[in-house]
Amino acid sequence: MKRSRPLKRKTKRPEPKRSEPEAVDPRSIDDDAVVQGILTAISQKRLKPGAKLGEDKLAAAFGTTRIHIRQALSHLASRKVVMQIPNRGAFVYRPTWEEAQDIFAARRIIETATVAAAIDRLDKSGKAELKAHMELEARHDRNDRWASLSLTAEFHILVAKLAGNQVLLDMSRELMLRTSLAIATFEQPGEPDCSPDAHPDIGALILARDKAGAIHAMRHHIEEMEQRIRPREGEDEVDELTAIFQEIGARARAGG
Ligand SMILES: [Zn+2]
């Protein structure tokens, strides 16, 4: 329903340079439904690194315009979650092995800092929030893989939130996301996700205000995650090719 506009006073307001229809205010782009939808699918590993993000399909799926989709994708590209290749389109970002290692190294630094700051600032409401989250993790069905992945990521984001520093919180959110991409790219098949004991241990140490213990447990937890990934590209590709052609060659020889 359109409402008639009230008459405006002629004050000089800075007008946006380009008025793009259906474009999202850049200040609220992180809350945008398309951005959130893609981020959720990536953090739950439903969208894999390298997956094509077709503008038309996304526009149809989200019931929006291609302009809106393009804006969301270029925002995600600026956050290294999406890569845009000229003439080919947008894809879910595929980190290199070096980047994957850097992501975990950054997490070790940032999350040992956030866990310490969370303990310094821990108050009644923070304690309640942490306890509520720990209960949620304890109660939930581990077979529900998608819910499980979101919930375990939320634990790390909650610790950053309790640290009370918006910049650290933003960085943690970004690192969690990039971790999902690193793990999805380099994890060994069949490896378990976040070890089930890690969060209750870290949570209990935060509640007990055991700073040294919590820092140690957090670092150990991140190191354990990092051990799940192995370099794959390059050597493995060659190995795969070797295996394929050895097999073909063997068959050719056997067949005469
Ligand atoms: Zn964890």
CSV table of C-alpha atoms and ligand atoms in Angstrom, one decimal:
chain,number,residue,atom,x,y,z
A,1,MET,CA,0.0,0.0,0.0
A,2,LYS,CA,1.4,3.4,-1.0
A,3,ARG,CA,1.0,6.3,1.4
A,4,SER,CA,1.0,9.8,0.1
A,5,ARG,CA,4.2,11.5,1.1
A,6,PRO,CA,4.1,14.4,3.4
A,7,LEU,CA,5.4,17.6,1.9
A,8,LYS,CA,9.0,17.9,2.7
A,9,ARG,CA,10.8,21.0,3.7
A,10,LYS,CA,13.4,21.9,1.2
A,11,THR,CA,16.4,21.2,3.3
A,12,LYS,CA,19.5,20.2,1.5
A,13,ARG,CA,20.1,16.6,2.2
A,14,PRO,CA,22.9,14.7,0.6
A,15,GLU,CA,21.3,12.5,-2.0
A,16,PRO,CA,22.7,9.0,-2.7
A,17,LYS,CA,24.8,9.2,-5.9
A,18,ARG,CA,23.0,6.4,-7.7
A,19,SER,CA,19.5,5.3,-6.8
A,20,GLU,CA,19.4,1.6,-7.5
A,21,PRO,CA,16.0,0.0,-7.3
A,22,GLU,CA,15.8,-2.6,-4.6
A,23,ALA,CA,19.3,-1.8,-3.5
A,24,VAL,CA,20.1,-2.4,0.1
A,25,ASP,CA,21.4,0.3,2.4
A,26,PRO,CA,25.1,-0.6,2.8
A,27,ARG,CA,24.9,0.1,6.5
A,28,SER,CA,22.4,-2.7,7.0
A,29,ILE,CA,23.7,-5.1,4.3
A,30,ASP,CA,24.9,-7.6,7.0
A,31,ASP,CA,21.2,-8.0,8.1
A,32,ASP,CA,20.0,-8.4,4.5
A,33,ALA,CA,18.0,-11.6,3.9
A,34,VAL,CA,20.1,-12.8,0.9
A,35,VAL,CA,23.4,-12.1,2.7
A,36,GLN,CA,22.1,-13.9,5.8
A,37,GLY,CA,20.7,-16.8,3.8
A,38,ILE,CA,24.0,-17.4,1.9
A,39,LEU,CA,26.0,-17.0,5.1
A,40,THR,CA,23.8,-19.5,6.9
A,41,ALA,CA,24.1,-22.1,4.1
A,42,ILE,CA,27.9,-21.7,4.1
A,43,SER,CA,28.2,-21.9,7.9
A,44,GLN,CA,26.1,-25.1,7.8
A,45,LYS,CA,28.2,-26.4,4.9
A,46,ARG,CA,25.2,-26.8,2.7
A,47,LEU,CA,26.9,-24.6,0.2
A,48,LYS,CA,30.4,-25.9,-0.5
A,49,PRO,CA,33.5,-24.0,-1.5
A,50,GLY,CA,33.5,-23.6,-5.3
A,51,ALA,CA,29.7,-23.9,-5.7
A,52,LYS,CA,28.3,-21.6,-8.4
A,53,LEU,CA,26.0,-18.8,-7.1
A,54,GLY,CA,23.8,-18.1,-10.2
A,55,GLU,CA,22.1,-14.7,-10.0
A,56,ASP,CA,18.9,-15.9,-11.7
A,57,LYS,CA,18.5,-18.9,-9.5
A,58,LEU,CA,19.2,-16.9,-6.3
A,59,ALA,CA,16.8,-14.2,-7.4
A,60,ALA,CA,14.1,-16.8,-7.9
A,61,ALA,CA,14.9,-18.5,-4.6
A,62,PHE,CA,14.8,-15.3,-2.6
A,63,GLY,CA,12.0,-13.8,-4.6
A,64,THR,CA,14.0,-10.7,-5.3
A,65,THR,CA,15.8,-8.8,-8.2
A,66,ARG,CA,19.1,-9.6,-9.8
A,67,ILE,CA,20.3,-6.2,-8.7
A,68,HIS,CA,19.7,-7.1,-5.1
A,69,ILE,CA,21.5,-10.4,-5.5
A,70,ARG,CA,24.4,-8.8,-7.2
A,71,GLN,CA,24.8,-6.3,-4.4
A,72,ALA,CA,24.6,-9.1,-1.8
A,73,LEU,CA,27.2,-11.1,-3.8
A,74,SER,CA,29.7,-8.2,-4.1
A,75,HIS,CA,29.3,-7.5,-0.4
A,76,LEU,CA,30.1,-11.2,0.3
A,77,ALA,CA,33.1,-11.0,-2.1
A,78,SER,CA,34.5,-8.1,0.0
A,79,ARG,CA,34.3,-10.4,3.0
A,80,LYS,CA,36.1,-13.2,1.1
A,81,VAL,CA,33.1,-15.5,1.4
A,82,VAL,CA,32.3,-15.3,-2.3
A,83,MET,CA,34.6,-15.0,-5.3
A,84,GLN,CA,33.5,-13.2,-8.4
A,85,ILE,CA,35.2,-14.2,-11.7
A,86,PRO,CA,34.7,-11.9,-14.7
A,87,ASN,CA,32.4,-13.5,-17.3
A,88,ARG,CA,31.9,-16.6,-15.2
A,89,GLY,CA,29.9,-15.4,-12.3
A,90,ALA,CA,30.1,-15.8,-8.5
A,91,PHE,CA,31.2,-18.8,-6.6
A,92,VAL,CA,31.5,-19.8,-2.9
A,93,TYR,CA,35.1,-18.8,-1.9
A,94,ARG,CA,37.6,-21.6,-1.8
A,95,PRO,CA,40.5,-20.7,0.5
A,96,THR,CA,44.1,-21.7,-0.3
A,97,TRP,CA,45.9,-24.0,2.1
A,98,GLU,CA,48.0,-21.0,3.3
A,99,GLU,CA,44.8,-19.0,4.0
A,100,ALA,CA,43.3,-21.9,5.9
A,101,GLN,CA,46.3,-22.0,8.1
A,102,ASP,CA,46.2,-18.2,8.6
A,103,ILE,CA,42.5,-18.4,9.6
A,104,PHE,CA,43.3,-20.9,12.4
A,105,ALA,CA,46.3,-18.9,13.5
A,106,ALA,CA,44.1,-15.7,13.6
A,107,ARG,CA,41.5,-17.6,15.6
A,108,ARG,CA,44.1,-18.8,18.2
A,109,ILE,CA,45.1,-15.1,18.7
A,110,ILE,CA,41.6,-13.6,18.7
A,111,GLU,CA,39.8,-16.3,20.7
A,112,THR,CA,42.4,-16.5,23.4
A,113,ALA,CA,41.9,-12.8,23.7
A,114,THR,CA,38.1,-12.9,23.6
A,115,VAL,CA,37.9,-15.7,26.2
A,116,ALA,CA,40.1,-13.6,28.6
A,117,ALA,CA,38.1,-10.5,28.1
A,118,ALA,CA,34.8,-12.4,28.5
A,119,ILE,CA,36.1,-13.5,32.0
A,120,ASP,CA,37.1,-10.0,32.9
A,121,ARG,CA,33.6,-8.7,32.0
A,122,LEU,CA,31.5,-11.6,33.2
A,123,ASP,CA,28.4,-10.4,35.0
A,124,LYS,CA,25.2,-12.0,36.1
A,125,SER,CA,23.5,-11.7,32.7
A,126,GLY,CA,26.6,-12.9,30.9
A,127,LYS,CA,26.7,-16.0,33.1
A,128,ALA,CA,23.0,-16.7,32.5
A,129,GLU,CA,23.5,-16.4,28.7
A,130,LEU,CA,26.5,-18.7,28.7
A,131,LYS,CA,24.7,-21.3,30.9
A,132,ALA,CA,21.6,-21.2,28.7
A,133,HIS,CA,23.8,-21.8,25.6
A,134,MET,CA,25.6,-24.7,27.3
A,135,GLU,CA,22.3,-26.3,28.2
A,136,LEU,CA,21.1,-25.9,24.7
A,137,GLU,CA,24.2,-27.6,23.3
A,138,ALA,CA,23.9,-30.4,25.9
A,139,ARG,CA,20.3,-31.0,25.1
A,140,HIS,CA,20.2,-30.9,21.4
A,141,ASP,CA,20.1,-33.8,19.0
A,142,ARG,CA,23.6,-34.3,17.6
A,143,ASN,CA,22.2,-36.2,14.6
A,144,ASP,CA,20.7,-32.9,13.4
A,145,ARG,CA,23.9,-31.9,11.7
A,146,TRP,CA,22.8,-28.5,10.5
A,147,ALA,CA,21.5,-27.4,13.8
A,148,SER,CA,24.6,-28.8,15.4
A,149,LEU,CA,26.9,-26.8,13.2
A,150,SER,CA,25.1,-23.5,13.9
A,151,LEU,CA,24.9,-24.1,17.6
A,152,THR,CA,28.7,-24.9,17.9
A,153,ALA,CA,29.6,-21.7,15.9
A,154,GLU,CA,27.2,-19.7,18.2
A,155,PHE,CA,29.3,-20.8,21.2
A,156,HIS,CA,32.4,-19.0,19.8
A,157,ILE,CA,30.4,-16.0,18.8
A,158,LEU,CA,28.8,-15.8,22.3
A,159,VAL,CA,32.3,-15.8,23.9
A,160,ALA,CA,33.2,-12.9,21.6
A,161,LYS,CA,30.0,-11.1,22.5
A,162,LEU,CA,30.7,-11.5,26.2
A,163,ALA,CA,34.0,-9.9,25.6
A,164,GLY,CA,32.0,-6.7,25.0
A,165,ASN,CA,34.0,-5.4,22.0
A,166,GLN,CA,32.1,-4.9,18.8
A,167,VAL,CA,35.2,-5.0,16.6
A,168,LEU,CA,36.3,-8.4,18.2
A,169,LEU,CA,32.8,-9.6,17.7
A,170,ASP,CA,32.8,-8.7,14.0
A,171,MET,CA,36.2,-10.3,13.5
A,172,SER,CA,35.0,-13.5,15.3
A,173,ARG,CA,31.9,-13.7,13.1
A,174,GLU,CA,34.1,-13.4,10.0
A,175,LEU,CA,36.6,-15.9,11.3
A,176,MET,CA,33.9,-18.5,12.1
A,177,LEU,CA,32.6,-18.2,8.6
A,178,ARG,CA,36.0,-18.5,7.0
A,179,THR,CA,36.7,-21.5,9.2
A,180,SER,CA,33.7,-23.2,7.8
A,181,LEU,CA,35.1,-22.6,4.3
A,182,ALA,CA,38.6,-23.8,5.3
A,183,ILE,CA,37.2,-27.0,7.0
A,184,ALA,CA,34.8,-27.7,4.1
A,185,THR,CA,37.7,-27.3,1.6
A,186,PHE,CA,40.4,-29.3,3.5
A,187,GLU,CA,38.8,-31.6,6.0
A,188,GLN,CA,39.3,-35.3,5.8
A,189,PRO,CA,36.1,-37.2,5.0
A,190,GLY,CA,34.5,-38.8,8.1
A,191,GLU,CA,36.1,-36.5,10.6
A,192,PRO,CA,33.9,-35.4,13.5
A,193,ASP,CA,33.0,-31.7,14.0
A,194,CYS,CA,33.8,-29.6,17.1
A,195,SER,CA,34.7,-32.2,19.8
A,196,PRO,CA,31.7,-32.6,22.1
A,197,ASP,CA,33.6,-32.1,25.3
A,198,ALA,CA,35.4,-28.9,24.3
A,199,HIS,CA,32.6,-26.4,24.8
A,200,PRO,CA,31.4,-27.6,28.2
A,201,ASP,CA,35.0,-27.5,29.4
A,202,ILE,CA,35.7,-24.0,28.2
A,203,GLY,CA,32.3,-22.8,29.4
A,204,ALA,CA,32.9,-24.2,32.9
A,205,LEU,CA,36.3,-22.5,33.0
A,206,ILE,CA,34.8,-19.2,32.0
A,207,LEU,CA,32.1,-19.5,34.7
A,208,ALA,CA,34.8,-20.4,37.3
A,209,ARG,CA,36.8,-17.3,36.1
A,210,ASP,CA,39.8,-19.5,35.5
A,211,LYS,CA,41.5,-17.3,33.0
A,212,ALA,CA,44.6,-19.4,32.4
A,213,GLY,CA,42.6,-22.6,32.2
A,214,ALA,CA,40.1,-21.1,29.8
A,215,ILE,CA,42.8,-19.7,27.5
A,216,HIS,CA,44.6,-23.0,27.4
A,217,ALA,CA,41.4,-24.9,26.7
A,218,MET,CA,40.3,-22.6,23.9
A,219,ARG,CA,43.8,-22.8,22.3
A,220,HIS,CA,43.7,-26.5,22.5
A,221,HIS,CA,40.2,-26.6,21.0
A,222,ILE,CA,41.2,-24.5,18.0
A,223,GLU,CA,44.4,-26.6,17.5
A,224,GLU,CA,42.3,-29.8,17.5
A,225,MET,CA,40.1,-28.3,14.8
A,226,GLU,CA,43.1,-27.3,12.8
A,227,GLN,CA,44.4,-30.9,12.9
A,228,ARG,CA,41.3,-32.0,11.0
A,229,ILE,CA,42.5,-30.3,7.9
A,230,ARG,CA,45.1,-31.5,5.5
A,231,PRO,CA,46.6,-29.9,2.3
A,232,ARG,CA,44.8,-31.4,-0.6
A,233,GLU,CA,45.3,-29.5,-3.8
A,234,GLY,CA,48.4,-30.2,-5.9
A,235,GLU,CA,49.9,-33.4,-4.7
A,236,ASP,CA,46.6,-35.1,-4.2
A,237,GLU,CA,45.4,-34.0,-7.7
A,238,VAL,CA,48.5,-35.6,-9.2
A,239,ASP,CA,48.0,-38.7,-7.1
A,240,GLU,CA,44.4,-39.0,-8.2
A,241,LEU,CA,45.4,-38.6,-11.9
A,242,THR,CA,48.2,-41.1,-11.4
A,243,ALA,CA,45.8,-43.6,-9.9
A,244,ILE,CA,43.2,-43.1,-12.7
A,245,PHE,CA,45.7,-43.4,-15.5
A,246,GLN,CA,47.5,-46.3,-13.9
A,247,GLU,CA,44.2,-48.1,-13.7
A,248,ILE,CA,43.3,-47.3,-17.3
A,249,GLY,CA,46.8,-48.3,-18.4
A,250,ALA,CA,46.6,-51.5,-16.5
A,251,ARG,CA,43.2,-52.3,-18.2
A,252,ALA,CA,44.6,-51.4,-21.6
A,253,ARG,CA,47.5,-53.7,-21.1
A,254,ALA,CA,45.3,-56.5,-19.8
A,255,GLY,CA,42.8,-56.0,-22.7
A,256,GLY,CA,45.6,-56.4,-25.2
B,1,ZN,ZN,34.1,-25.0,19.1
